CSV table of N, CA and C and ligand atoms in Angstrom, one decimal:
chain,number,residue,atom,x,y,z
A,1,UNK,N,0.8,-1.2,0.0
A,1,UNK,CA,0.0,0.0,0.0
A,1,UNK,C,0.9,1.3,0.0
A,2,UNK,N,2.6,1.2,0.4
A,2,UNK,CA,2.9,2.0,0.8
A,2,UNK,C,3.8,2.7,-0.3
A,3,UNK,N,3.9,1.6,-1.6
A,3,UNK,CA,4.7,1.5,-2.7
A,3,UNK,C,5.0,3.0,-3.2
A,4,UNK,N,3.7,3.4,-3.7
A,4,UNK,CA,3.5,4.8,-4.8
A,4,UNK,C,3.9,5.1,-3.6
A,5,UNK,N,4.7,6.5,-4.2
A,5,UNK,CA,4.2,7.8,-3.8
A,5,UNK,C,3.1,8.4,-3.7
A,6,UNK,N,2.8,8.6,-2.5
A,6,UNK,CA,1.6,9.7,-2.1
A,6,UNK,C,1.3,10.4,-0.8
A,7,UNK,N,0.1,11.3,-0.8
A,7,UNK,CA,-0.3,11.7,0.6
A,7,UNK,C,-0.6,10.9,1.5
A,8,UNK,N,-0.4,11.0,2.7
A,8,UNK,CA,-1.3,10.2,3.9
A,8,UNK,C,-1.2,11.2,4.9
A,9,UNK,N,-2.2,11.1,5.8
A,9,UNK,CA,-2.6,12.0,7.0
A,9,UNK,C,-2.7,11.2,8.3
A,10,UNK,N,-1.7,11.6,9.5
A,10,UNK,CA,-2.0,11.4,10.7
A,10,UNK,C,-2.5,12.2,11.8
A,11,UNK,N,-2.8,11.1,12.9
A,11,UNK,CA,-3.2,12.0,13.8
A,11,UNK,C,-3.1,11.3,15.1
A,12,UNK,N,-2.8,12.1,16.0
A,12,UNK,CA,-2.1,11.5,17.5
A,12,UNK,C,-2.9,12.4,18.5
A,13,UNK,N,-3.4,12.2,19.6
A,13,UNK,CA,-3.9,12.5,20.8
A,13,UNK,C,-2.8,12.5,22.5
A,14,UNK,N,-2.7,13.4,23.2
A,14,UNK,CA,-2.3,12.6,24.3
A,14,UNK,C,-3.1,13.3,25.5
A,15,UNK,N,-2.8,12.8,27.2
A,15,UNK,CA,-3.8,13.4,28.1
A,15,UNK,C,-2.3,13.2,29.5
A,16,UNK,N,-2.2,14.3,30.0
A,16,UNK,CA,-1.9,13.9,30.5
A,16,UNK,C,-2.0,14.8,32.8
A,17,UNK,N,-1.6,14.3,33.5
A,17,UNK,CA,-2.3,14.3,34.6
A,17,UNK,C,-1.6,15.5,34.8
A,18,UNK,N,-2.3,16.6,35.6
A,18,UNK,CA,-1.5,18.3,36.1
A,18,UNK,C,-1.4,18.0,37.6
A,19,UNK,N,0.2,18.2,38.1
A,19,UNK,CA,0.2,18.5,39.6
A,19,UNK,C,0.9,19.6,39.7
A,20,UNK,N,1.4,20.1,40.9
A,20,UNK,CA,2.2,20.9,41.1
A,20,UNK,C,3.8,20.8,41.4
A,21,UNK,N,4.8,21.6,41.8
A,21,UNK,CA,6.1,21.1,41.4
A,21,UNK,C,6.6,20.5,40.8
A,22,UNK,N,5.9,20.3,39.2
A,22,UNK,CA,6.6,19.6,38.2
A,22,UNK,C,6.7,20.7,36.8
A,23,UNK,N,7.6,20.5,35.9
A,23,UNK,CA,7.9,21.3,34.9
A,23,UNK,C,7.2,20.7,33.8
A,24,UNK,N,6.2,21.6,32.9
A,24,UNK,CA,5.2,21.7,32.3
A,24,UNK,C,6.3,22.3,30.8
A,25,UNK,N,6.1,21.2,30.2
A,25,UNK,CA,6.9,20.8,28.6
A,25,UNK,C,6.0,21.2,27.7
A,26,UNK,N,5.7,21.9,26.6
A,26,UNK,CA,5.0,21.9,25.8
A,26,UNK,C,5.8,22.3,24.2
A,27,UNK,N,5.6,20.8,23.5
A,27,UNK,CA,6.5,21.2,22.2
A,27,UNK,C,7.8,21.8,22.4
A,28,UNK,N,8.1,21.4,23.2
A,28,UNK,CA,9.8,21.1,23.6
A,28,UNK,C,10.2,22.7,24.1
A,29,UNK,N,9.2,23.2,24.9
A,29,UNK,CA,9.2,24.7,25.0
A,29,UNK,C,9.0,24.3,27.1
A,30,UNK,N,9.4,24.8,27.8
A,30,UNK,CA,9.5,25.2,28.8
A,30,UNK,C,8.4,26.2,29.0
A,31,UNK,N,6.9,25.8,29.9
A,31,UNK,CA,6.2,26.9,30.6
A,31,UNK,C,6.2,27.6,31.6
A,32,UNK,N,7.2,28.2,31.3
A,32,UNK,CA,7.8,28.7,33.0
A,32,UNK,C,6.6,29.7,34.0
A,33,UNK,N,5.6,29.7,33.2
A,33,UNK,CA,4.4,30.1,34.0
A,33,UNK,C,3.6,29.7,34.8
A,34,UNK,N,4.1,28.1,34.2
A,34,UNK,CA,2.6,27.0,35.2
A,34,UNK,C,3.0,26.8,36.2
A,35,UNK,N,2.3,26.7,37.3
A,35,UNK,CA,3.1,26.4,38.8
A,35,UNK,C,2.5,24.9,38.5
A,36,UNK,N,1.9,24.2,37.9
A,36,UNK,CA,1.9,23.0,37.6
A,36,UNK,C,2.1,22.0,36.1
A,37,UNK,N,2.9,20.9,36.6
A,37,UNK,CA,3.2,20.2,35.0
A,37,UNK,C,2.9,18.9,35.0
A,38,UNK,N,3.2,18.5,34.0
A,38,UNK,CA,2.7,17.1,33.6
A,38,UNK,C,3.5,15.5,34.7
A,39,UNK,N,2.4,14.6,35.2
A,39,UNK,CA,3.0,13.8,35.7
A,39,UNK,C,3.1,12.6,34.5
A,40,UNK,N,4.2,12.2,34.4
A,40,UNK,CA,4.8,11.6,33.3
A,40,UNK,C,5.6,10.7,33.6
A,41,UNK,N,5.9,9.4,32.7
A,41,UNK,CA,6.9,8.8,33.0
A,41,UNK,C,8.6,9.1,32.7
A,42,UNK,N,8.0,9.8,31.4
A,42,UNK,CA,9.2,10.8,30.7
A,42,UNK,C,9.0,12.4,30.7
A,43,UNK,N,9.1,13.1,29.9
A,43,UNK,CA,8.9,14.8,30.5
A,43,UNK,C,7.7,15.2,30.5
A,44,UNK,N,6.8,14.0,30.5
A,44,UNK,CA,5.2,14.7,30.1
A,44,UNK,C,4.6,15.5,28.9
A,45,UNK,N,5.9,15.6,28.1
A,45,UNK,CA,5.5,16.6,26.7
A,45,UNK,C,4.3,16.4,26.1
A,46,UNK,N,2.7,16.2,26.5
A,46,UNK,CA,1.9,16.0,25.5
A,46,UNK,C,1.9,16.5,24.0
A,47,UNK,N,2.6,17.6,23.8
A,47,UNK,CA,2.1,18.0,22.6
A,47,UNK,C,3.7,16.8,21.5
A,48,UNK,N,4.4,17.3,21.9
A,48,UNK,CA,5.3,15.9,21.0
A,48,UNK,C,4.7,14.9,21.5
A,49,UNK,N,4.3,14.1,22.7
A,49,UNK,CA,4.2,12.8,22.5
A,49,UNK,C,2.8,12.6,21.2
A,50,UNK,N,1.5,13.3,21.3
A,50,UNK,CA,0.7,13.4,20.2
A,50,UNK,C,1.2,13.5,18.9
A,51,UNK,N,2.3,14.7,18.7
A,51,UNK,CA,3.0,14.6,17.3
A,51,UNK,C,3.5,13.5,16.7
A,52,UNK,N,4.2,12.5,17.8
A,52,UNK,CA,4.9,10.9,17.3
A,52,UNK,C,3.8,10.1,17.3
A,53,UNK,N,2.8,10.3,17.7
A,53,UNK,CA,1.9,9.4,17.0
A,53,UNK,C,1.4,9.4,16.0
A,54,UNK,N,1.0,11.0,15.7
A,54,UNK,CA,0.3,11.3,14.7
A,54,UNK,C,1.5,11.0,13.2
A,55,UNK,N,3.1,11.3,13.5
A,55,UNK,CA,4.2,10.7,12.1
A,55,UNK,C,3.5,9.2,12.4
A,56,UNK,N,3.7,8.3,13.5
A,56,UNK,CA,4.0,7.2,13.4
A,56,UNK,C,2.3,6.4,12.7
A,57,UNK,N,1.2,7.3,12.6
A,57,UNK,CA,0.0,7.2,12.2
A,57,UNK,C,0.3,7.2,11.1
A,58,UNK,N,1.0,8.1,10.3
A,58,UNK,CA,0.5,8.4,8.7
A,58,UNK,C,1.5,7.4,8.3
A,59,UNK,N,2.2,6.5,8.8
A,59,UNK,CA,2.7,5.7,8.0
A,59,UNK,C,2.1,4.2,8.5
A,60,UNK,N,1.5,4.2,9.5
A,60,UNK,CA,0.9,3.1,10.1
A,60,UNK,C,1.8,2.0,10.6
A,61,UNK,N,2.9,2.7,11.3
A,61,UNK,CA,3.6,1.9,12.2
A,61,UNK,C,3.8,2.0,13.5
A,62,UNK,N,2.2,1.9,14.3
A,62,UNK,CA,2.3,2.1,15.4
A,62,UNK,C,2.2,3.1,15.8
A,63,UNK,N,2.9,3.1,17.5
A,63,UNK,CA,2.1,4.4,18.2
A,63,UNK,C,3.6,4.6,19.1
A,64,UNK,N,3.6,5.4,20.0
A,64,UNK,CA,4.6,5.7,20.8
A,64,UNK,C,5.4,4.6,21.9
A,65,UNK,N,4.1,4.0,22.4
A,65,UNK,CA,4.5,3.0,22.9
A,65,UNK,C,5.0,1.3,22.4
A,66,UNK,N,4.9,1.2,21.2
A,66,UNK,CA,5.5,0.3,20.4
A,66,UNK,C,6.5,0.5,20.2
A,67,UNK,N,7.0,1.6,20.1
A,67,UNK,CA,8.4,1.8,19.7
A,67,UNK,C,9.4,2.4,21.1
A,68,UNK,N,8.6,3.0,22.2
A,68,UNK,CA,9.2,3.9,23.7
A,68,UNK,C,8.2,2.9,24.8
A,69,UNK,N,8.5,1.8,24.9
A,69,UNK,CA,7.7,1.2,25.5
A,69,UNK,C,7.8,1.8,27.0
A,70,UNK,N,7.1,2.1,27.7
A,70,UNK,CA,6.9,3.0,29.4
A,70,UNK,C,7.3,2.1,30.5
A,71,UNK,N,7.4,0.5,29.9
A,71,UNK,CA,7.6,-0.4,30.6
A,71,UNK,C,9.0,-0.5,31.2
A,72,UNK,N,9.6,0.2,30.1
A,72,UNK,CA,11.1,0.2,29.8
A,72,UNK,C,12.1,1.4,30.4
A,73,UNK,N,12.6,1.2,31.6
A,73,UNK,CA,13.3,2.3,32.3
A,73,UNK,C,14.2,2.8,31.4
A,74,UNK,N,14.5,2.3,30.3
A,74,UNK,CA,15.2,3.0,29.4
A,74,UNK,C,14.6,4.6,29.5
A,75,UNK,N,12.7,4.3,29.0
A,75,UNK,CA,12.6,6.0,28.5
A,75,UNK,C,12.5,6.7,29.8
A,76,UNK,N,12.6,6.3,31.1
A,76,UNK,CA,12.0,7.4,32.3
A,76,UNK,C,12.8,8.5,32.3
A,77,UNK,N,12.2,9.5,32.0
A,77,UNK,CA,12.7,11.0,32.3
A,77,UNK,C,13.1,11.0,30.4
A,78,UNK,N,12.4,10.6,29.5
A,78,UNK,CA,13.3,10.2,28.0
A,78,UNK,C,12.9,12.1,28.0
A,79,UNK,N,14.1,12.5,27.1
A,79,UNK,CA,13.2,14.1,26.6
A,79,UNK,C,12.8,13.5,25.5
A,80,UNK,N,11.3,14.3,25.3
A,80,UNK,CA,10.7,13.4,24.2
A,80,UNK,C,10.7,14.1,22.5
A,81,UNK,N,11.9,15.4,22.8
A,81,UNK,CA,11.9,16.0,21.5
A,81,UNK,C,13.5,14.6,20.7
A,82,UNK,N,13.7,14.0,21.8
A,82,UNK,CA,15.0,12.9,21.7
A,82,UNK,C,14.0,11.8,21.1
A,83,UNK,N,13.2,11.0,21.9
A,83,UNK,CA,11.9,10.4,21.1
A,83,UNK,C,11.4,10.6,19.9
A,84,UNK,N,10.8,12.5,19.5
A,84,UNK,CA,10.9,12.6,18.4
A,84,UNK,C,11.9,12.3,17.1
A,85,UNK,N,13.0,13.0,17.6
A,85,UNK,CA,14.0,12.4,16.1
A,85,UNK,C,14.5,11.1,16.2
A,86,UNK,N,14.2,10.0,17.0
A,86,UNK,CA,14.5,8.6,16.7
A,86,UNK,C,12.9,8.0,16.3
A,87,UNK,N,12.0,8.8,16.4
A,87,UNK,CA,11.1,8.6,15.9
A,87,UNK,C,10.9,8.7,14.0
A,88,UNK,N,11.7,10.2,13.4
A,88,UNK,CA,11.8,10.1,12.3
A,88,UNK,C,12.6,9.1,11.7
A,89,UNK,N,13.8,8.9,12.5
A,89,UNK,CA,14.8,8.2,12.0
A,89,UNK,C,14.0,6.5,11.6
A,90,UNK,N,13.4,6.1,12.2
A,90,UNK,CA,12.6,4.9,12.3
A,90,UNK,C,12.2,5.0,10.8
A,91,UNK,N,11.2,6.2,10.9
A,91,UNK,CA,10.0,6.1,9.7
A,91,UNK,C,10.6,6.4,8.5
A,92,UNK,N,12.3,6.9,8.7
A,92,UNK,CA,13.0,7.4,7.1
A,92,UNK,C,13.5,5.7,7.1
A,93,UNK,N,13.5,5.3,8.0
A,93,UNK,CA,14.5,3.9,7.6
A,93,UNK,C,13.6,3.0,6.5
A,94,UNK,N,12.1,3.4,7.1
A,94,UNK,CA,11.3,2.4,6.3
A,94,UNK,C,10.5,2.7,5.0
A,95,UNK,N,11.3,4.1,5.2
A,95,UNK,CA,10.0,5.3,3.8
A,95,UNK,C,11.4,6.2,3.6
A,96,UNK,N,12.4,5.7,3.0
A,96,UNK,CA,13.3,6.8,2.7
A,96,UNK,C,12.3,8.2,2.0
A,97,UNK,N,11.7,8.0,0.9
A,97,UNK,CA,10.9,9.4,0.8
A,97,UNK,C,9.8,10.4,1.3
A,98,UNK,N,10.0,9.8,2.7
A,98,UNK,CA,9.1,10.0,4.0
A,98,UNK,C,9.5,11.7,3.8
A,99,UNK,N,8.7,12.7,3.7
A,99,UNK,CA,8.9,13.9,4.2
A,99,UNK,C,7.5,14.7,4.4
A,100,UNK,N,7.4,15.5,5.8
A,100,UNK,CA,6.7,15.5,6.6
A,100,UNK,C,6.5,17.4,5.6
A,101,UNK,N,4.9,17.6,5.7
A,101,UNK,CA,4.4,18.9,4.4
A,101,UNK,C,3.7,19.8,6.2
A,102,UNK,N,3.0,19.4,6.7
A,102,UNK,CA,2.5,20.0,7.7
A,102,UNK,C,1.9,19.4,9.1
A,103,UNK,N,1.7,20.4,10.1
A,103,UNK,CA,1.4,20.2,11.2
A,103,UNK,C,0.0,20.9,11.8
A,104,UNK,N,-0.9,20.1,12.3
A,104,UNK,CA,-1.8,21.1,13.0
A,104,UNK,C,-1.7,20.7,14.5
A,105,UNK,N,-2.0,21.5,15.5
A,105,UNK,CA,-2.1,21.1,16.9
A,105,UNK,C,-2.9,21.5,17.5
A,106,UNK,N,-3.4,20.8,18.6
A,106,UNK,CA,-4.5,21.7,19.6
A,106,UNK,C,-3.9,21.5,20.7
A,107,UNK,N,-4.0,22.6,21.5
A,107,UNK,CA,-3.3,22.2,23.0
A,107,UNK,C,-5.2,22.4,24.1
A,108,UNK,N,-5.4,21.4,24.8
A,108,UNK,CA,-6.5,22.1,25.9
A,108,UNK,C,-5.8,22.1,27.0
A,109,UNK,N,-5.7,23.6,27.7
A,109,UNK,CA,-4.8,23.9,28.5
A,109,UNK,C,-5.6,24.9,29.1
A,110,UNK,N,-6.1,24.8,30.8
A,110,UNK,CA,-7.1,26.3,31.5
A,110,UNK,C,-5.8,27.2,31.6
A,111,UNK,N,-4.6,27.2,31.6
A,111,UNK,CA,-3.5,28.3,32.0
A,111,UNK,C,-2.5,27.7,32.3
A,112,UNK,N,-1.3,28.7,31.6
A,112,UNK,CA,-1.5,30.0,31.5
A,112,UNK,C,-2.0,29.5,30.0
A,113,UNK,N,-2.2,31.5,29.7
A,113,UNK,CA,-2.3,31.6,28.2
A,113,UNK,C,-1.0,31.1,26.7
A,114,UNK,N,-1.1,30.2,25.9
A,114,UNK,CA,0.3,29.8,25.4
A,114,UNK,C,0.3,30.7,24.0
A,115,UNK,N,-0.4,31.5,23.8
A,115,UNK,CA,0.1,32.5,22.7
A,115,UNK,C,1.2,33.2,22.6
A,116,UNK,N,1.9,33.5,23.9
A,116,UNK,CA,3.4,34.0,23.9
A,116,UNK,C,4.1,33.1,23.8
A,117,UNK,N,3.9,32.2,23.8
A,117,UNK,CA,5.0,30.7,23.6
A,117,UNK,C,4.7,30.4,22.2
A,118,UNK,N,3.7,30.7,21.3
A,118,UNK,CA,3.9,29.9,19.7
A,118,UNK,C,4.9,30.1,19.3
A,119,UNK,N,6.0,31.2,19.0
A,119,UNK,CA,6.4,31.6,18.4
A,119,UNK,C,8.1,30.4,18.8
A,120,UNK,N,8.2,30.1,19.6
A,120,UNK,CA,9.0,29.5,20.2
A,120,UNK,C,9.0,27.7,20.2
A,121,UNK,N,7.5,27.5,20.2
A,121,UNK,CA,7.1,26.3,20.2
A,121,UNK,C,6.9,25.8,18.8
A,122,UNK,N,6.8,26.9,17.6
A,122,UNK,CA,6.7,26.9,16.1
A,122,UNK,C,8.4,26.3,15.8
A,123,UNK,N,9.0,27.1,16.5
A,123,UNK,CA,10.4,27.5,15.8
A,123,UNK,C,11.1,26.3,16.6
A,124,UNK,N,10.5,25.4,17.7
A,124,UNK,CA,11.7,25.1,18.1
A,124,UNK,C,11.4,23.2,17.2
A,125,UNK,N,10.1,23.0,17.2
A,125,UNK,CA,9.6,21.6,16.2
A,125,UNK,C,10.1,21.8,15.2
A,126,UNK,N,9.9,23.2,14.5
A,126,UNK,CA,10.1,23.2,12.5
A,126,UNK,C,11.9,22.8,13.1
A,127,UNK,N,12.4,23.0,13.6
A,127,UNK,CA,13.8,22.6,13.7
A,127,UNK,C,14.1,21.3,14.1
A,128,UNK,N,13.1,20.5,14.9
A,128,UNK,CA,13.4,19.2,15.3
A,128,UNK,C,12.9,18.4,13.7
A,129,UNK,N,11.9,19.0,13.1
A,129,UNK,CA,11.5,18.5,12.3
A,129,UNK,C,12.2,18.1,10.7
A,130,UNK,N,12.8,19.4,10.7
A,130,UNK,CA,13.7,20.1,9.9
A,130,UNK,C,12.5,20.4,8.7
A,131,UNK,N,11.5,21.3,8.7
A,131,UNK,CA,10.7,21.8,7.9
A,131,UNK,C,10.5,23.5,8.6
A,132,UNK,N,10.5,24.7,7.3
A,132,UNK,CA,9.8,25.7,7.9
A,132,UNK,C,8.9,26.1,8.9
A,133,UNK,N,8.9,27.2,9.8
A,133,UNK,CA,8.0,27.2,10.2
A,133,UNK,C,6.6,27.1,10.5
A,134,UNK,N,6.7,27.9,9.3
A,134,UNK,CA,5.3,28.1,8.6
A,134,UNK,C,4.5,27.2,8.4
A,135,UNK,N,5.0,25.5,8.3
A,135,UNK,CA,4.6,24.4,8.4
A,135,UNK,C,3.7,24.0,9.8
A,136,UNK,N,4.0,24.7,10.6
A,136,UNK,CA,4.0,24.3,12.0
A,136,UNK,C,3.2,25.0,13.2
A,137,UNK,N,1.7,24.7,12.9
A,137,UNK,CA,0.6,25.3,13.7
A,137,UNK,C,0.3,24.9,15.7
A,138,UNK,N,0.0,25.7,15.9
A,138,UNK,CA,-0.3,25.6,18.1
A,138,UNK,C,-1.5,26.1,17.8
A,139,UNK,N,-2.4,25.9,18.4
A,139,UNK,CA,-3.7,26.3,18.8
A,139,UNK,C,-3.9,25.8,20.0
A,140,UNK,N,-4.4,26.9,21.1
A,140,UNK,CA,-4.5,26.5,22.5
A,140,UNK,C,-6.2,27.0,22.8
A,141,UNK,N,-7.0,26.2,23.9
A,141,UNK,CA,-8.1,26.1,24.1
A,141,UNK,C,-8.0,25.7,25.3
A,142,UNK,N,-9.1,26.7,26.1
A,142,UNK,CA,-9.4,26.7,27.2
A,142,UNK,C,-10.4,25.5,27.7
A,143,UNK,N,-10.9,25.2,28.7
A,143,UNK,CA,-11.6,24.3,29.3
A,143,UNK,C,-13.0,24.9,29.9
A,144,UNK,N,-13.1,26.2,30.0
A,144,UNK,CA,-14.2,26.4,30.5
A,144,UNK,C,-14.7,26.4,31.8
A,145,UNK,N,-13.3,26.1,32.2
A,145,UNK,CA,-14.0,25.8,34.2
A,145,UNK,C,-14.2,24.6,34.3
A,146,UNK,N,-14.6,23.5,32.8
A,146,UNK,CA,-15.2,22.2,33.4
A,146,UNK,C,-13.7,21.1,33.1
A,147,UNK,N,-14.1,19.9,34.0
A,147,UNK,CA,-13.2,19.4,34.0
A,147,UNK,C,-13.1,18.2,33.0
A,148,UNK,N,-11.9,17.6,32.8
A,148,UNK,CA,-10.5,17.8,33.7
A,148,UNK,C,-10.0,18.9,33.0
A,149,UNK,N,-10.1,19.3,32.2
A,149,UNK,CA,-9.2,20.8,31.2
A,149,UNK,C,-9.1,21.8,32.4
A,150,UNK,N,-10.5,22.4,32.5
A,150,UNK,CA,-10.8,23.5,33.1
A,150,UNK,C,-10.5,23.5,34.7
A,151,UNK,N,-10.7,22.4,35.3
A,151,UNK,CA,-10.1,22.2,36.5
A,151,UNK,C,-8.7,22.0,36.8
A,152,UNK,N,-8.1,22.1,35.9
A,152,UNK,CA,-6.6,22.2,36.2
A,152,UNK,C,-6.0,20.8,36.5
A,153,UNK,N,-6.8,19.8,35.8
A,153,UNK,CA,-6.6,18.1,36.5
A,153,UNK,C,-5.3,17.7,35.5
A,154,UNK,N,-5.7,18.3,33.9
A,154,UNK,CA,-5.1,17.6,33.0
A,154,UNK,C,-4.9,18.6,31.5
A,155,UNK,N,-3.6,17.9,31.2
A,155,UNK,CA,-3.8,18.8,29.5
A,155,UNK,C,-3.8,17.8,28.7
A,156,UNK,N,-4.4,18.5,27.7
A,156,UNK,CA,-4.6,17.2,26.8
A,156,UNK,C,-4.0,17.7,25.0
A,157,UNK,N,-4.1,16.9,24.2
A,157,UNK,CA,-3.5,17.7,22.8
A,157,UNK,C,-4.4,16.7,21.8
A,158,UNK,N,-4.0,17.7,21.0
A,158,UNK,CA,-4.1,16.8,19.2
A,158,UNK,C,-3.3,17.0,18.3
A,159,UNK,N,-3.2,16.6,17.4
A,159,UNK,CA,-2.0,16.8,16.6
A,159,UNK,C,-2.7,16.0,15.2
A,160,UNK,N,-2.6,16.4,13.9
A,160,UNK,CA,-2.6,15.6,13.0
A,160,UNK,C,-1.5,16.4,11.8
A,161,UNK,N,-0.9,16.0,11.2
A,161,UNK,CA,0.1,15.6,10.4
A,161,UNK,C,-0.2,15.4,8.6
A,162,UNK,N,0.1,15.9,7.8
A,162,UNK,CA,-0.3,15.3,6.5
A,162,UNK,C,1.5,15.3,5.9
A,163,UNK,N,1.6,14.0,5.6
A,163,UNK,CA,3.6,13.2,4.9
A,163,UNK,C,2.6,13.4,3.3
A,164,UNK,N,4.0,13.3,2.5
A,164,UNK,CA,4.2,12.5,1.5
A,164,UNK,C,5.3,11.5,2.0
A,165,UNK,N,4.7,10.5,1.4
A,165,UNK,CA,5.5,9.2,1.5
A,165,UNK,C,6.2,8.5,-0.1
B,201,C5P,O1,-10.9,28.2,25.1
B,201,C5P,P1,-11.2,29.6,24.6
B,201,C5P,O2,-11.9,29.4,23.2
B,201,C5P,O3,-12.0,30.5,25.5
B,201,C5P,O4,-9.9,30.3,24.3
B,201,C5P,C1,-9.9,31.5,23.7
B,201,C5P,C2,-8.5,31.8,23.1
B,201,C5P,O5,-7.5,31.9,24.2
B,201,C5P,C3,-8.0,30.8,22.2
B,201,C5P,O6,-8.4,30.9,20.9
B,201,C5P,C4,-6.5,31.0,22.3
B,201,C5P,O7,-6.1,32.1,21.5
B,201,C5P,C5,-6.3,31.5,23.7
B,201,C5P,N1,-5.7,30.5,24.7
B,201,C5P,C6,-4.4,30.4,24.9
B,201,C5P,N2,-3.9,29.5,25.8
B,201,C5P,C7,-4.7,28.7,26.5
B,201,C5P,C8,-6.1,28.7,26.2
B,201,C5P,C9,-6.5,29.6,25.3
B,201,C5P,O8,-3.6,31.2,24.3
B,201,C5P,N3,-4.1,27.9,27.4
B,202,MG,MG1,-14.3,29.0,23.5
């Protein structure tokens, strides 16, 4: 199926728990605002860990934990922008003409506000990625007060992806 050249579209989700005195990762950006961050087994990055699903989607090999098993004290504390590029490296091995056209994301996050961070969180993927910026969208959304978003329990993401392969 994977023969021709052509489009395919992924898409990755992640969720993960908010406490306090932990450092809050987003797209390999530091929120130095949150007095709470992700409890994780590795840095909590939801929005990369969604992104490696969503590459490892559009080629249909798997998910994060197939390949970063959580079982495996190898990844505890993994940085997961490190996950990301052995994640590409995987999917060039098996699609040398694997190249990645665009990004969408959603972050649901009650606070802080991450509009002063796109610009950083744009610039710092298009580089892990090795594609323009301009490639590479953040969209953040509030929760509303209701939970878990809005209660400050959890952040959660989306991500989908469209490769030529
Ligand atoms: O969730 P809501 O639609 O009320 O969010 C309004 C706007 O606030 C979003 O479109 C986004 O620009 C911004 N926002 C943000 N960071 C968040 C949540 C929302 O920048 N954590
Ligand atoms: Mg709204």
């Amino acid at each position: 199926m994977l023969d021709n050249p052509h489009l395919r579209i992924g898409l990755g989700t992640d969720l993960h728990r908010l406490a306090p005195n932990l450092p809050l990762w987003i797209g390999g950006v530091h929120i130095t605002e949150s007095p709470l961050g992700c409890v994780a087994h590795s840095d909590g990055d939801a929005l990369v860990h969604a992104l490696i699903d969503a590459l490892l989607g559009s080629v249909a090999m798997g998910d994060i934990g197939t390949h970063f098993p959580p079982s495996n004290d190898r990844w505890k504390n993994a940085n997961s922008l490190d996950l990301l590029a052995q994640t590409l490296g995987i999917i060039r091995e098996a699609h040398p003409n694997f190249r990645l056209i665009n990004v969408d994301a959603v972050v649901h996050l009650e606070r802080p506000k991450l509009g002063v961070y796109r610009a950083s969180i744009q610039a710092v993927l298009a580089e892990a990625l090795g594609v323009e910026t301009a490639c590479i969208s953040m969209k953040a959304k509030t929760g509303e007060g209701l939970p878990p978003i809005g209660t400050l329990e959890a952040i959660s993401t989306q991500v989908v992806v469209l490769v030529f392969v």
